[in-house]
Coordinates of C-alpha atoms and ligand atoms in Angstrom, one line a residue:
X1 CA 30.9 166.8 26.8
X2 CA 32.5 165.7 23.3
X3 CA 33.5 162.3 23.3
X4 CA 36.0 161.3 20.2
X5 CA 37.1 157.4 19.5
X6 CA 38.8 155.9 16.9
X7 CA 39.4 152.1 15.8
X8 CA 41.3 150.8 13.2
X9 CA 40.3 148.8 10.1
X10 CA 41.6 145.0 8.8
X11 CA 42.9 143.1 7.0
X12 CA 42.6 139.0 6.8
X13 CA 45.8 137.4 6.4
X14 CA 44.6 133.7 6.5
X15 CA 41.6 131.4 7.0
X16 CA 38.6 133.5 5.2
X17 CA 35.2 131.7 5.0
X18 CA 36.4 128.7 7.3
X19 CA 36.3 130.9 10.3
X20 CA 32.7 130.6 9.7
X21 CA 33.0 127.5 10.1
X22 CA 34.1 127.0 13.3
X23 CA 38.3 126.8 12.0
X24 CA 41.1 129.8 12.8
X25 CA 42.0 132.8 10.5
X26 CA 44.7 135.5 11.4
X27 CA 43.7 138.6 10.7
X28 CA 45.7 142.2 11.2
X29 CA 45.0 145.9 11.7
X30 CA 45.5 148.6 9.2
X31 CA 46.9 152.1 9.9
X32 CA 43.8 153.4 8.5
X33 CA 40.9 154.0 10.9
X34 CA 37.6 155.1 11.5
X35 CA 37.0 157.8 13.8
X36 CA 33.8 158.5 16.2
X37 CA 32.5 161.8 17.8
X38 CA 29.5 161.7 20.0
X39 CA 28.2 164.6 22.8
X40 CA 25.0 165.0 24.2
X41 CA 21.9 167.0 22.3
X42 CA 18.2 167.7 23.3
X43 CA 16.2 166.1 21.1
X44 CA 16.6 162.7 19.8
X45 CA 19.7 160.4 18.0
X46 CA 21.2 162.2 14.6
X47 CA 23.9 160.6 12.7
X48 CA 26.2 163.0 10.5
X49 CA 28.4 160.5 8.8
X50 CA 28.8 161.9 5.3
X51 CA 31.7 158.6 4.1
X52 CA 29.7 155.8 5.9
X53 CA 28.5 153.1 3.1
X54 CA 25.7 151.3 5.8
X55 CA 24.2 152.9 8.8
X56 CA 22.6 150.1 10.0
X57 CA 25.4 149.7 12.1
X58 CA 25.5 152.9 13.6
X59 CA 21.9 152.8 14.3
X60 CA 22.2 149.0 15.4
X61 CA 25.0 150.1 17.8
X62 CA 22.9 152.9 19.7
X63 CA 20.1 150.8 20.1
X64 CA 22.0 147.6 21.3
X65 CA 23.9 150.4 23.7
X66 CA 20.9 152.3 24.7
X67 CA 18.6 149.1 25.8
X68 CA 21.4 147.2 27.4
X69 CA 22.7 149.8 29.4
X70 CA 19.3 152.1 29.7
X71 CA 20.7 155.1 28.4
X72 CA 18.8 157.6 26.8
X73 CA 20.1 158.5 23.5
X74 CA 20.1 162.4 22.6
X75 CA 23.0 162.0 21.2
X76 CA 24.8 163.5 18.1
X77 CA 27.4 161.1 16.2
X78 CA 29.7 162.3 13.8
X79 CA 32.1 159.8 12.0
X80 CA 35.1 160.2 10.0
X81 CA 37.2 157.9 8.2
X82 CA 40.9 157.7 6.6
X83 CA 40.1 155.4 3.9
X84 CA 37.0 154.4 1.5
X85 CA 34.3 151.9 2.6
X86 CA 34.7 150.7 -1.1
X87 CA 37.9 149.0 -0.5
X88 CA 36.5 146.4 2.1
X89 CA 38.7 147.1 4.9
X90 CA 36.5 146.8 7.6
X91 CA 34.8 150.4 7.7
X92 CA 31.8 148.8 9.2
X93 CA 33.5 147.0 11.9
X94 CA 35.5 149.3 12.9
X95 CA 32.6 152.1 13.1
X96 CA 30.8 149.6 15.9
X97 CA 33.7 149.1 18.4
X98 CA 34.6 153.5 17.9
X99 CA 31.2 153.8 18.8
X100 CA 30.5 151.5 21.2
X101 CA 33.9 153.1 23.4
X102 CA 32.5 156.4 22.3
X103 CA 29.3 155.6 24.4
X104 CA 30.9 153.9 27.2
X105 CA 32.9 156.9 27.4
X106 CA 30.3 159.9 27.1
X107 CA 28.2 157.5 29.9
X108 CA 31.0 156.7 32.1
X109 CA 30.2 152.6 31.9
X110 CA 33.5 151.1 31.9
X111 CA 34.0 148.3 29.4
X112 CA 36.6 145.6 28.9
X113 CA 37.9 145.0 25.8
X114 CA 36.0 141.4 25.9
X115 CA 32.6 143.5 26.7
X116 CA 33.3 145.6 23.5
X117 CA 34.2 142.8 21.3
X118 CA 30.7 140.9 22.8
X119 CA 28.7 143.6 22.0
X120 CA 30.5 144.2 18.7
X121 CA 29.5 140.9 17.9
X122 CA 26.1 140.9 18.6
X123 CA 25.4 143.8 16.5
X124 CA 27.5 142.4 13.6
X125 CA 25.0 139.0 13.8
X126 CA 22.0 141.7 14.5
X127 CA 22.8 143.7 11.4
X128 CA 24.2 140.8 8.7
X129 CA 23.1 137.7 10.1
X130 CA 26.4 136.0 9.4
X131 CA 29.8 136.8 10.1
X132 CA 32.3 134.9 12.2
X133 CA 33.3 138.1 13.8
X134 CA 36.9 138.4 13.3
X135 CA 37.3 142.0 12.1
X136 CA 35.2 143.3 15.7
X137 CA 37.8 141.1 17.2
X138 CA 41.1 143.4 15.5
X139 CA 39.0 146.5 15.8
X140 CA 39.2 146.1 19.3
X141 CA 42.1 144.4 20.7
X142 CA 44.3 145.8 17.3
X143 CA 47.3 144.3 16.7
X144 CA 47.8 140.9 14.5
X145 CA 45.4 138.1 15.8
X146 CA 45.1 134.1 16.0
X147 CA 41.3 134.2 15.5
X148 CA 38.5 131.3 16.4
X149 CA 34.4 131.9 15.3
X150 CA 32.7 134.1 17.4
X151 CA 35.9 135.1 19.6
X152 CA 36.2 131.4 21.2
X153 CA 39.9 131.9 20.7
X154 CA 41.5 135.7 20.5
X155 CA 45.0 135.8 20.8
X156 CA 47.7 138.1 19.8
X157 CA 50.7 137.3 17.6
X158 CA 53.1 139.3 18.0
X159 CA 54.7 139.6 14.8
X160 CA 56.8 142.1 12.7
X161 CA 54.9 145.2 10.8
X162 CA 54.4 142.9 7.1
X163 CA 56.3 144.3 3.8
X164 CA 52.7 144.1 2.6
X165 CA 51.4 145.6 -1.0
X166 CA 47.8 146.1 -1.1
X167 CA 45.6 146.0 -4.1
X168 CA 42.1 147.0 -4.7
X169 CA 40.2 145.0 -7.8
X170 CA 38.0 148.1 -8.4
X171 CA 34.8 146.1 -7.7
X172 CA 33.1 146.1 -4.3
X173 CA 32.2 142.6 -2.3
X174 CA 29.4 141.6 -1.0
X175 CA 30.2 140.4 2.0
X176 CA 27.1 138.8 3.2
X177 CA 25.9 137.3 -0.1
X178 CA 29.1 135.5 -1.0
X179 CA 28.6 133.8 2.6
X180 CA 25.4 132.8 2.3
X181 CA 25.8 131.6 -1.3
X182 CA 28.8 129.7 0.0
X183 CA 26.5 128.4 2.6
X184 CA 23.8 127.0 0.3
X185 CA 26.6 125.1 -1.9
X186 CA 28.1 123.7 1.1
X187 CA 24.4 122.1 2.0
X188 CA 24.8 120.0 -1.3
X189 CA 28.4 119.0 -0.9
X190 CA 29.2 119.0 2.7
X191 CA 32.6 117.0 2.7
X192 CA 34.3 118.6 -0.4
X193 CA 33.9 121.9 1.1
X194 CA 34.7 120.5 5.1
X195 CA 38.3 119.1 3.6
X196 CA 38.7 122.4 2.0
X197 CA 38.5 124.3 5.2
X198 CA 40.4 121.4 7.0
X199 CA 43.3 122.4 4.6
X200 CA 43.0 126.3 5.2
X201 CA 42.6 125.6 8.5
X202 CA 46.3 123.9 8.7
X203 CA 48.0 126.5 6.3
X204 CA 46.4 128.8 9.2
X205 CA 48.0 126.8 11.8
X206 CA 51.3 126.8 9.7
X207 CA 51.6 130.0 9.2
X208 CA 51.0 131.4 12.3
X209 CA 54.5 129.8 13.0
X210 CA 56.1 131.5 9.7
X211 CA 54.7 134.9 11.0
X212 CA 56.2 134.8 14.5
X213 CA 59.6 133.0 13.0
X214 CA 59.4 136.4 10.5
X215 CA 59.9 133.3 8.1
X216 CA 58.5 135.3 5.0
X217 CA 59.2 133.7 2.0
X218 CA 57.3 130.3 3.8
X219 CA 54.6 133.2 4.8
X220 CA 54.3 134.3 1.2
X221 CA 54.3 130.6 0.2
X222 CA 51.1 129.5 2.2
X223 CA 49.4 132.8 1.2
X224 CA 49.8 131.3 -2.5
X225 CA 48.5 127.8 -1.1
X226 CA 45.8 129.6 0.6
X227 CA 44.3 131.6 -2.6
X228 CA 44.1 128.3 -4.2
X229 CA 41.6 126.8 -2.2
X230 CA 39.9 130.3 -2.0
X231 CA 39.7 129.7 -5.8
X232 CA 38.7 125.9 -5.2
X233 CA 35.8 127.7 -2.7
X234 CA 34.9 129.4 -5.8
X235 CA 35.0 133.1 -4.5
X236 CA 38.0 134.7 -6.3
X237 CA 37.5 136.7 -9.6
X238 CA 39.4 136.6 -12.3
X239 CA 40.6 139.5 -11.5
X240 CA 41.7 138.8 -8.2
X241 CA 43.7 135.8 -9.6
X242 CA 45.5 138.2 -12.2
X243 CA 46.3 141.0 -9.7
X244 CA 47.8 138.2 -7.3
X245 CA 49.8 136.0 -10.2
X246 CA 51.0 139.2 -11.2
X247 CA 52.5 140.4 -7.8
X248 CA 54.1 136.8 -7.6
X249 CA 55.9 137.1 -11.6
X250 CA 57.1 140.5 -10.2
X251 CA 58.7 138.6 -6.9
X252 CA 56.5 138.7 -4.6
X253 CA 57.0 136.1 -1.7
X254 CA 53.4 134.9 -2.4
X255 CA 49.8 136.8 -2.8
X256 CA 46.1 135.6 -2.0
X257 CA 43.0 137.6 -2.1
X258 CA 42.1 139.2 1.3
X259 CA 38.5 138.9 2.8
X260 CA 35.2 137.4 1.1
X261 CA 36.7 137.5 -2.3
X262 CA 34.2 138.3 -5.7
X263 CA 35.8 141.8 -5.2
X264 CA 37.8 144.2 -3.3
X265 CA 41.3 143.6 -2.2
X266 CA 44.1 141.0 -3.1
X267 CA 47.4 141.0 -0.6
X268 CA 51.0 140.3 -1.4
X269 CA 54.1 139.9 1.0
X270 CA 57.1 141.0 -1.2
X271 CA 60.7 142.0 0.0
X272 CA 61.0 145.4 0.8
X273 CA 63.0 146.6 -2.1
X274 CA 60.8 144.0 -4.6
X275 CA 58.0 146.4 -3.4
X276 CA 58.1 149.1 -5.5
X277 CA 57.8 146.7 -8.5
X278 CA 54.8 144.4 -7.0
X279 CA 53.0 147.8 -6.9
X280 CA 53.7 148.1 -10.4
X281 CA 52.7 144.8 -11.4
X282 CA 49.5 144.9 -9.6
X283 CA 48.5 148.6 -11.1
X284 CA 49.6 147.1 -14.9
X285 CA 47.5 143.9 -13.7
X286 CA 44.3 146.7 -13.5
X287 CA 44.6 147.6 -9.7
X288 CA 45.1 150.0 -7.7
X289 CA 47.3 150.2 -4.6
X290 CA 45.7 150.9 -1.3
X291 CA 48.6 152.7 0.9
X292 CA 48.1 150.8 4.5
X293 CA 50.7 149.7 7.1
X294 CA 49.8 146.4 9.1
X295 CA 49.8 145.6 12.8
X296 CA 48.3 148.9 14.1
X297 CA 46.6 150.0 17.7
X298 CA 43.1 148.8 18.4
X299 CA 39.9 151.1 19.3
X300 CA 41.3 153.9 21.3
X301 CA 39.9 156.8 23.0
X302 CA 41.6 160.4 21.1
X303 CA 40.0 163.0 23.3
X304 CA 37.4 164.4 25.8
Ligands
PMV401 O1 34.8 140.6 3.1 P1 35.4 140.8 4.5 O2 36.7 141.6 4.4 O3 34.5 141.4 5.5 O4 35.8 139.4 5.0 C1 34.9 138.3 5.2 C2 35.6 137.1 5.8 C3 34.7 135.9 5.9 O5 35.5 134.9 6.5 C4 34.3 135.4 4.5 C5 33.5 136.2 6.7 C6 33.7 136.3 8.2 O6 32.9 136.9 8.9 O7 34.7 135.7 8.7

């Protein structure tokens, strides 16, 4: 038996780095997604997954899924992907919860979506350390999502597909370190950084209004507001800040990095026929455009 998954990747639309800390973040699918194939062999566990950037988490996720569930695992995995791990949109993430359905599939243990998004988790902590575990979360339940640390609050918005332009800055993040070194700076300066993510956390709470409302001019407003204390955090780049200050000359509703920052991709809501011209902006800004829809269907099963 050939079991094949598939799970889409993210993108963070508010509330980066304090949802570490405990405070919301809405984060959405993309259209791009990672696909899973697993079926039984003899001998022991091979991984052919020619685009993945880290296999830790594959080999994190059988492990996890083997000892919990006592399963053996002669198993073959073969992943695919639409998009490049490069531009930060959650390959990793979305590899876990394919592969976790792909497993509960191909050994008939029947999973809720909360007992994928658990185990995601788990794995996430197991491989990183860190990680507040938002883009398991979307990977999961798909969709756009109202988002609390470690899945204490999940829930759906249901909200329009975004007239979103997204730009890579050509240089990958590093997740993980930007945390921690956000971590250690916080240690010294506790309350600076604590109203910081008090103030994210209410553009958060703002604009998960503006998003239902379809109110996008205040959306792309309180994305602006939002890159500023992202800059204030100290994780955007300078060319981050270029990319999105560009998007916003070229009339764009507002534009903040999306993610960790020190790298990959910058967002921009823009009116649909402003779009073309953000693109441009963005590209003469040095970036380049990553073609993704928003809002898309979480982890899925695509065949037996
Ligand atoms: O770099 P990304 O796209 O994986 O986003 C990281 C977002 C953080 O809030 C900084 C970390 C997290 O796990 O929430």
């Amino acid at each position: 038996m050939k079991v094949k998954t598939s799970a889409p990747g993210k993108l963070m639309l508010f509330g980066e780095h304090a949802v570490v800390y405990d405070y919301p973040c809405i984060v959405t699918s993309v259209s791009s997604r990672i696909y899973v194939e697993v079926e039984r062999i003899p001998g022991q566990f091979m991984i052919d997954a020619p685009q993945a950037k880290d296999l830790r988490f594959v080999e994190e996720t059988v492990k996890v899924f083997s000892e919990k569930y006592k399963v053996d695992n002669k198993i073959l995995i073969k992943t695919y992907s639409d998009f490049s791990s490069k531009f930060g949109l959650g390959s990793s993430s979305a590899v876990t919860v394919a592969l976790i359905n792909a497993l509960s599939k191909l050994y008939k243990i029947e999973l809720s979506k909360q007992e994928i998004f658990d185990l995601g988790y788990k794995i996430v902590l197991n491989v990183q350390g860190v990680g507040s575990g938002f883009d398991i979360a979307v990977a999961t339940y798909g969709g756009t999502l109202y988002f609390v640390t470690g899945g204490k609050v999940i829930k759906p918005l249901l909200i329009k597909e975004l007239s979103l332009v997204v730009g890579y800055s050509g240089t990958k993040a590093d997740t993980t370190s930007i945390v921690k070194t956000l971590k250690s700076k916080i240690q010294i300066s506790k309350s600076k950084y604590f109203k910081t993510f008090k103030s994210i956390s209410q553009i958060v709470d703002a604009a998960k209004i503006t998003l239902i409302n379809g109110d996008w001019k205040k959306t792309g407003g309180l994305m602006s507001q939002n890159h500023k204390l992202l800059q204030e955090l100290g994780v955007s780049t300078g060319k981050l800040d270029k990319m999105c200050q560009a998007a916003v000359v070229a009339g764009a509703y507002g534009a903040k990095l999306s993610g960790a920052g020190g790298g990959d991709c910058m967002i921009a809501l823009a009116p649909p026929e402003r779009i073309k011209k953000v693109e441009l902006a963005i590209v003469e800004a040095g970036g380049e455009i990553v073609n993704v829809k928003n809002n898309s269907q979480g982890v899925k099963l695509e065949k037996i």
